[in-house]
Amino acid sequence: MIKSLLKVGLLLVVGVLGYNYFLGTPEEKAQAKEIIGKGVDVGKASVGLLKGEINKFKSGKYDDALDKVGGVLEQAKSKVKDGGELLDKIDGWQAQKDKWTIKKEEMEKEMANADGKPSDELSKKIKELNEEAERLEAEGKKMKEEAEKQ
């Protein structure tokens, strides 16, 4: 229902913009050109954002960060006296990192098959993978601090 309303609303906006752009008064034409220009700017900014995410992915930024956090957590595991819950969290984090690494390797294969020009869908997947890496890095740092307190 909401999806249909959004589609109808978008269609109305595009229709009004098109009408004003081609058949409107000079003021309406100027306003339509300004709105379309802003839309192009947003589109360019979005493309720039996706390119940035792809470059981060290609450079291995998150690989290095997660490897460092993983190494610190391994050291923390050996220092934890009580064990229990914190060790389980660290092991769970390691499992999530391993899954992330597998996803990354699959994504690299997809990028290689795409001849260096990823599709929009692949770009979105890369962005999601980068966000997951940032989340894992933050969780790992939090566990490291917990381990240091013990």
Backbone as numpy.savetxt, mean C-alpha at the origin, in Angstrom:
# Nx Ny Nz CAx CAy CAz Cx Cy Cz
-26.95 -1.43 -3.20 -27.77 -0.24 -3.20 -26.90 1.01 -3.20
-25.97 1.07 -2.25 -25.09 2.23 -2.17 -24.21 2.31 -3.41
-23.76 1.17 -3.86 -22.93 1.11 -5.06 -23.68 1.69 -6.26
-24.95 1.36 -6.38 -25.78 1.87 -7.48 -25.96 3.37 -7.38
-26.17 3.85 -6.15 -26.33 5.29 -5.95 -25.05 6.05 -6.32
-23.92 5.47 -5.94 -22.65 6.11 -6.29 -22.45 6.16 -7.80
-22.81 5.08 -8.48 -22.68 5.04 -9.93 -23.57 6.09 -10.58
-24.81 6.20 -10.11 -25.74 7.18 -10.67 -25.23 8.59 -10.39
-24.74 8.82 -9.17 -24.20 10.13 -8.82 -23.01 10.50 -9.68
-22.12 9.55 -9.89 -20.94 9.79 -10.73 -21.36 10.07 -12.17
-22.32 9.32 -12.64 -22.82 9.53 -13.99 -23.43 10.93 -14.14
-24.17 11.38 -13.13 -24.75 12.73 -13.17 -23.67 13.80 -13.19
-22.66 13.64 -12.35 -21.58 14.62 -12.30 -20.86 14.69 -13.64
-20.55 13.54 -14.22 -19.87 13.50 -15.51 -20.77 14.13 -16.59
-22.05 13.83 -16.53 -22.98 14.39 -17.50 -23.07 15.90 -17.42
-23.18 16.42 -16.20 -23.26 17.88 -16.02 -21.95 18.53 -16.45
-20.83 17.92 -16.08 -19.53 18.48 -16.50 -19.41 18.50 -18.02
-19.78 17.40 -18.64 -19.72 17.33 -20.11 -20.61 18.36 -20.77
-21.81 18.49 -20.26 -22.75 19.48 -20.82 -22.18 20.89 -20.67
-21.72 21.21 -19.45 -21.17 22.55 -19.22 -19.91 22.80 -20.04
-19.08 21.79 -20.20 -17.83 21.94 -20.93 -18.09 22.26 -22.41
-19.09 21.61 -23.01 -19.33 21.78 -24.44 -20.47 22.75 -24.76
-21.50 22.78 -23.94 -22.69 23.54 -24.29 -23.04 24.65 -23.29
-22.27 24.80 -22.24 -22.60 25.76 -21.20 -22.22 27.18 -21.57
-22.58 28.09 -20.67 -22.19 29.49 -20.82 -20.68 29.59 -20.65
-20.10 30.72 -21.01 -18.65 30.86 -20.83 -18.21 30.63 -19.38
-19.02 31.07 -18.43 -18.67 30.85 -17.01 -18.71 29.36 -16.68
-19.73 28.67 -17.16 -19.86 27.23 -16.90 -18.72 26.45 -17.57
-18.34 26.88 -18.78 -17.24 26.23 -19.48 -15.94 26.38 -18.69
-15.70 27.59 -18.17 -14.48 27.85 -17.40 -14.47 27.00 -16.12
-15.62 26.91 -15.47 -15.72 26.12 -14.25 -15.49 24.63 -14.54
-16.07 24.16 -15.62 -15.90 22.75 -15.99 -14.43 22.45 -16.32
-13.77 23.36 -17.05 -12.35 23.17 -17.36 -11.50 23.14 -16.09
-11.85 23.99 -15.13 -11.10 24.02 -13.87 -11.27 22.70 -13.10
-12.50 22.21 -13.05 -12.77 20.95 -12.34 -12.04 19.79 -13.03
-12.08 19.75 -14.33 -11.40 18.68 -15.07 -9.90 18.77 -14.86
-9.37 20.00 -14.83 -7.94 20.18 -14.58 -7.53 19.67 -13.22
-8.38 19.91 -12.22 -8.08 19.41 -10.88 -8.15 17.89 -10.86
-9.08 17.32 -11.60 -9.19 15.86 -11.68 -7.94 15.26 -12.30
-7.39 15.91 -13.30 -6.16 15.44 -13.94 -5.01 15.50 -12.94
-4.96 16.59 -12.13 -3.91 16.70 -11.12 -3.99 15.57 -10.10
-5.20 15.23 -9.68 -5.39 14.13 -8.73 -4.94 12.83 -9.38
-5.28 12.64 -10.63 -4.86 11.43 -11.34 -3.34 11.32 -11.43
-2.69 12.44 -11.73 -1.22 12.43 -11.80 -0.61 12.14 -10.44
-1.18 12.71 -9.39 -0.67 12.47 -8.04 -0.84 10.99 -7.67
-1.96 10.40 -8.06 -2.20 8.98 -7.77 -1.19 8.10 -8.50
-0.92 8.43 -9.74 0.08 7.67 -10.51 1.44 7.81 -9.86
1.78 9.01 -9.41 3.05 9.23 -8.74 3.17 8.42 -7.46
2.06 8.34 -6.72 2.04 7.55 -5.49 2.29 6.08 -5.79
1.62 5.55 -6.80 1.80 4.14 -7.16 3.21 3.87 -7.64
3.79 4.80 -8.41 5.16 4.61 -8.88 6.12 4.58 -7.69
5.85 5.44 -6.69 6.68 5.46 -5.49 6.62 4.13 -4.75
5.42 3.58 -4.64 5.27 2.29 -3.97 6.00 1.19 -4.73
5.93 1.23 -6.05 6.61 0.23 -6.87 8.13 0.36 -6.70
8.63 1.60 -6.66 10.06 1.79 -6.47 10.53 1.30 -5.11
9.71 1.55 -4.06 10.05 1.04 -2.73 10.13 -0.48 -2.76
9.18 -1.08 -3.44 9.12 -2.53 -3.54 10.36 -3.06 -4.25
10.67 -2.45 -5.40 11.82 -2.91 -6.19 13.14 -2.74 -5.44
13.26 -1.66 -4.67 14.52 -1.39 -3.98 14.74 -2.30 -2.78
13.69 -3.01 -2.37 13.83 -3.93 -1.24 13.85 -3.23 0.10
13.26 -2.05 0.16 13.25 -1.27 1.40 12.68 -2.09 2.55
11.59 -2.75 2.32 10.92 -3.47 3.40 11.62 -4.78 3.72
12.29 -5.38 2.74 13.07 -6.59 3.02 14.10 -6.31 4.09
14.86 -5.25 3.89 15.92 -4.90 4.83 15.35 -4.60 6.21
14.29 -3.82 6.25 13.69 -3.45 7.53 13.19 -4.68 8.28
12.48 -5.55 7.57 11.93 -6.74 8.23 13.04 -7.71 8.65
14.09 -7.80 7.85 15.21 -8.66 8.23 15.88 -8.15 9.50
16.04 -6.84 9.60 16.65 -6.26 10.81 15.78 -6.53 12.03
14.49 -6.28 11.90 13.58 -6.50 13.02 13.57 -7.99 13.38
13.56 -8.85 12.38 13.59 -10.29 12.64 14.83 -10.71 13.40
15.97 -10.16 13.03 17.21 -10.47 13.73 17.18 -10.01 15.18
16.66 -8.83 15.41 16.56 -8.30 16.76 15.61 -9.17 17.59
14.50 -9.61 16.98 13.55 -10.45 17.71 14.16 -11.81 18.05
14.98 -12.35 17.17 15.66 -13.62 17.47 16.58 -13.45 18.68
17.28 -12.32 18.74 18.13 -12.05 19.89 17.28 -11.89 21.15
16.15 -11.21 20.99 15.26 -10.99 22.13 14.70 -12.31 22.65
14.42 -13.24 21.74 13.90 -14.55 22.15 14.85 -15.25 23.11
16.13 -15.13 22.83 17.11 -15.81 23.70 17.22 -15.14 25.06
16.86 -13.87 25.14 16.97 -13.14 26.40 15.71 -13.23 27.26
14.59 -13.60 26.64 13.33 -13.66 27.38 13.41 -14.79 28.39
13.13 -14.45 29.64 13.24 -15.44 30.71 11.96 -16.23 30.89
10.85 -15.52 30.94 9.58 -16.17 31.23 9.04 -16.95 30.04
9.38 -16.50 28.85 8.86 -17.16 27.65 7.38 -16.91 27.52
6.66 -17.96 27.27 5.20 -17.88 27.22 4.67 -17.03 26.09
3.86 -16.06 26.46 3.11 -15.28 25.49 4.01 -14.50 24.53
5.04 -13.87 25.04 5.92 -13.07 24.18 6.62 -13.95 23.15
7.07 -15.13 23.56 7.70 -16.04 22.60 6.71 -16.48 21.53
5.48 -16.71 21.94 4.45 -17.08 20.96 4.21 -15.94 19.97
4.21 -14.70 20.49 4.01 -13.54 19.61 5.16 -13.43 18.61
6.37 -13.63 19.10 7.54 -13.53 18.21 7.48 -14.62 17.14
7.13 -15.83 17.54 7.01 -16.92 16.57 5.91 -16.61 15.56
4.80 -16.06 16.02 3.71 -15.67 15.12 4.16 -14.59 14.14
4.94 -13.65 14.65 5.46 -12.58 13.79 6.36 -13.17 12.72
7.22 -14.10 13.12 8.12 -14.74 12.16 7.33 -15.45 11.06
6.25 -16.12 11.46 5.41 -16.82 10.47 4.78 -15.83 9.51
4.30 -14.70 10.03 3.72 -13.67 9.16 4.77 -13.10 8.22
5.97 -12.89 8.72 7.06 -12.38 7.88 7.39 -13.37 6.77
7.39 -14.67 7.10 7.66 -15.69 6.09 6.58 -15.68 5.00
5.33 -15.53 5.39 4.23 -15.44 4.42 4.41 -14.20 3.55
4.81 -13.08 4.18 5.04 -11.84 3.43 6.14 -12.05 2.40
7.20 -12.73 2.79 8.32 -12.98 1.88 7.86 -13.80 0.68
7.03 -14.79 0.92 6.50 -15.61 -0.18 5.67 -14.75 -1.13
4.80 -13.90 -0.56 3.97 -13.01 -1.39 4.86 -12.08 -2.21
5.93 -11.59 -1.59 6.84 -10.67 -2.28 7.50 -11.37 -3.46
7.94 -12.60 -3.24 8.58 -13.35 -4.33 7.61 -13.59 -5.47
6.36 -13.91 -5.15 5.33 -14.09 -6.18 5.10 -12.78 -6.94
5.09 -11.67 -6.20 4.88 -10.36 -6.83 6.04 -10.03 -7.76
7.25 -10.37 -7.36 8.41 -10.13 -8.21 8.31 -10.92 -9.51
7.81 -12.15 -9.42 7.62 -12.95 -10.63 6.57 -12.31 -11.54
5.48 -11.83 -10.94 4.44 -11.16 -11.73 5.00 -9.92 -12.42
5.84 -9.16 -11.68 6.43 -7.96 -12.27 7.36 -8.32 -13.42
8.10 -9.40 -13.26 9.00 -9.83 -14.34 8.20 -10.22 -15.58
7.06 -10.85 -15.36 6.20 -11.23 -16.48 5.51 -10.03 -17.12
5.40 -8.93 -16.36 4.74 -7.73 -16.86 5.72 -6.82 -17.61
6.94 -7.28 -17.83 7.97 -6.51 -18.55 8.25 -5.16 -17.91
8.23 -5.11 -16.58 8.58 -3.88 -15.87 7.49 -2.84 -15.80
6.36 -3.07 -16.45 5.26 -2.11 -16.40 4.05 -2.79 -15.76
3.94 -2.67 -14.42 2.85 -3.37 -13.75 1.49 -2.74 -14.06
0.48 -3.59 -14.08 -0.88 -3.13 -14.30 -1.37 -2.40 -13.06
-2.53 -1.78 -13.17 -3.12 -1.10 -12.02 -3.38 -2.09 -10.89
-3.86 -3.27 -11.24 -4.14 -4.29 -10.22 -2.86 -4.71 -9.51
-1.80 -4.90 -10.27 -0.52 -5.28 -9.69 0.03 -4.15 -8.82
-0.14 -2.92 -9.27 0.30 -1.77 -8.49 -0.41 -1.71 -7.14
-1.70 -1.99 -7.15 -2.46 -1.99 -5.91 -1.99 -3.11 -4.98
-1.70 -4.26 -5.56 -1.19 -5.38 -4.75 0.14 -5.02 -4.12
0.98 -4.34 -4.88 2.29 -3.93 -4.35 2.10 -2.95 -3.21
1.18 -2.02 -3.38 0.91 -1.04 -2.32 0.43 -1.75 -1.06
-0.47 -2.71 -1.22 -0.97 -3.47 -0.07 0.16 -4.26 0.59
1.04 -4.83 -0.21 2.16 -5.59 0.33 3.11 -4.67 1.11
3.33 -3.47 0.60 4.17 -2.50 1.30 3.53 -2.08 2.62
2.21 -1.88 2.61 1.52 -1.52 3.85 1.60 -2.64 4.87
1.50 -3.88 4.39 1.63 -5.03 5.29 3.04 -5.08 5.89
4.04 -4.76 5.10 5.41 -4.75 5.60 5.59 -3.68 6.67
5.00 -2.51 6.45 5.08 -1.44 7.45 4.41 -1.87 8.75
3.28 -2.57 8.64 2.57 -3.04 9.83 3.42 -4.07 10.57
4.01 -5.00 9.81 4.87 -6.01 10.43 6.08 -5.38 11.12
6.64 -4.38 10.47 7.80 -3.71 11.06 7.41 -3.04 12.38
6.27 -2.37 12.40 5.81 -1.71 13.63 5.53 -2.73 14.74
4.89 -3.84 14.39 4.61 -4.89 15.38 5.91 -5.47 15.93
6.87 -5.69 15.04 8.15 -6.24 15.46 8.88 -5.31 16.42
8.86 -4.04 16.12 9.51 -3.07 17.01 8.83 -3.03 18.38
7.51 -3.16 18.37 6.77 -3.17 19.62 7.16 -4.39 20.46
7.26 -5.55 19.83 7.65 -6.77 20.55 9.08 -6.66 21.07
9.93 -6.01 20.29 11.32 -5.82 20.73 11.35 -5.01 22.01
10.54 -3.95 22.05 10.48 -3.12 23.26 9.95 -3.92 24.45
8.95 -4.77 24.20 8.41 -5.63 25.27 9.49 -6.56 25.81
10.28 -7.11 24.90 11.32 -8.05 25.30 12.41 -7.35 26.11
12.71 -6.11 25.74 13.74 -5.37 26.46 13.29 -5.01 27.87
11.99 -4.87 28.08 11.47 -4.55 29.40 11.60 -5.73 30.36
11.64 -6.94 29.83 11.67 -8.13 30.69 13.05 -8.38 31.23
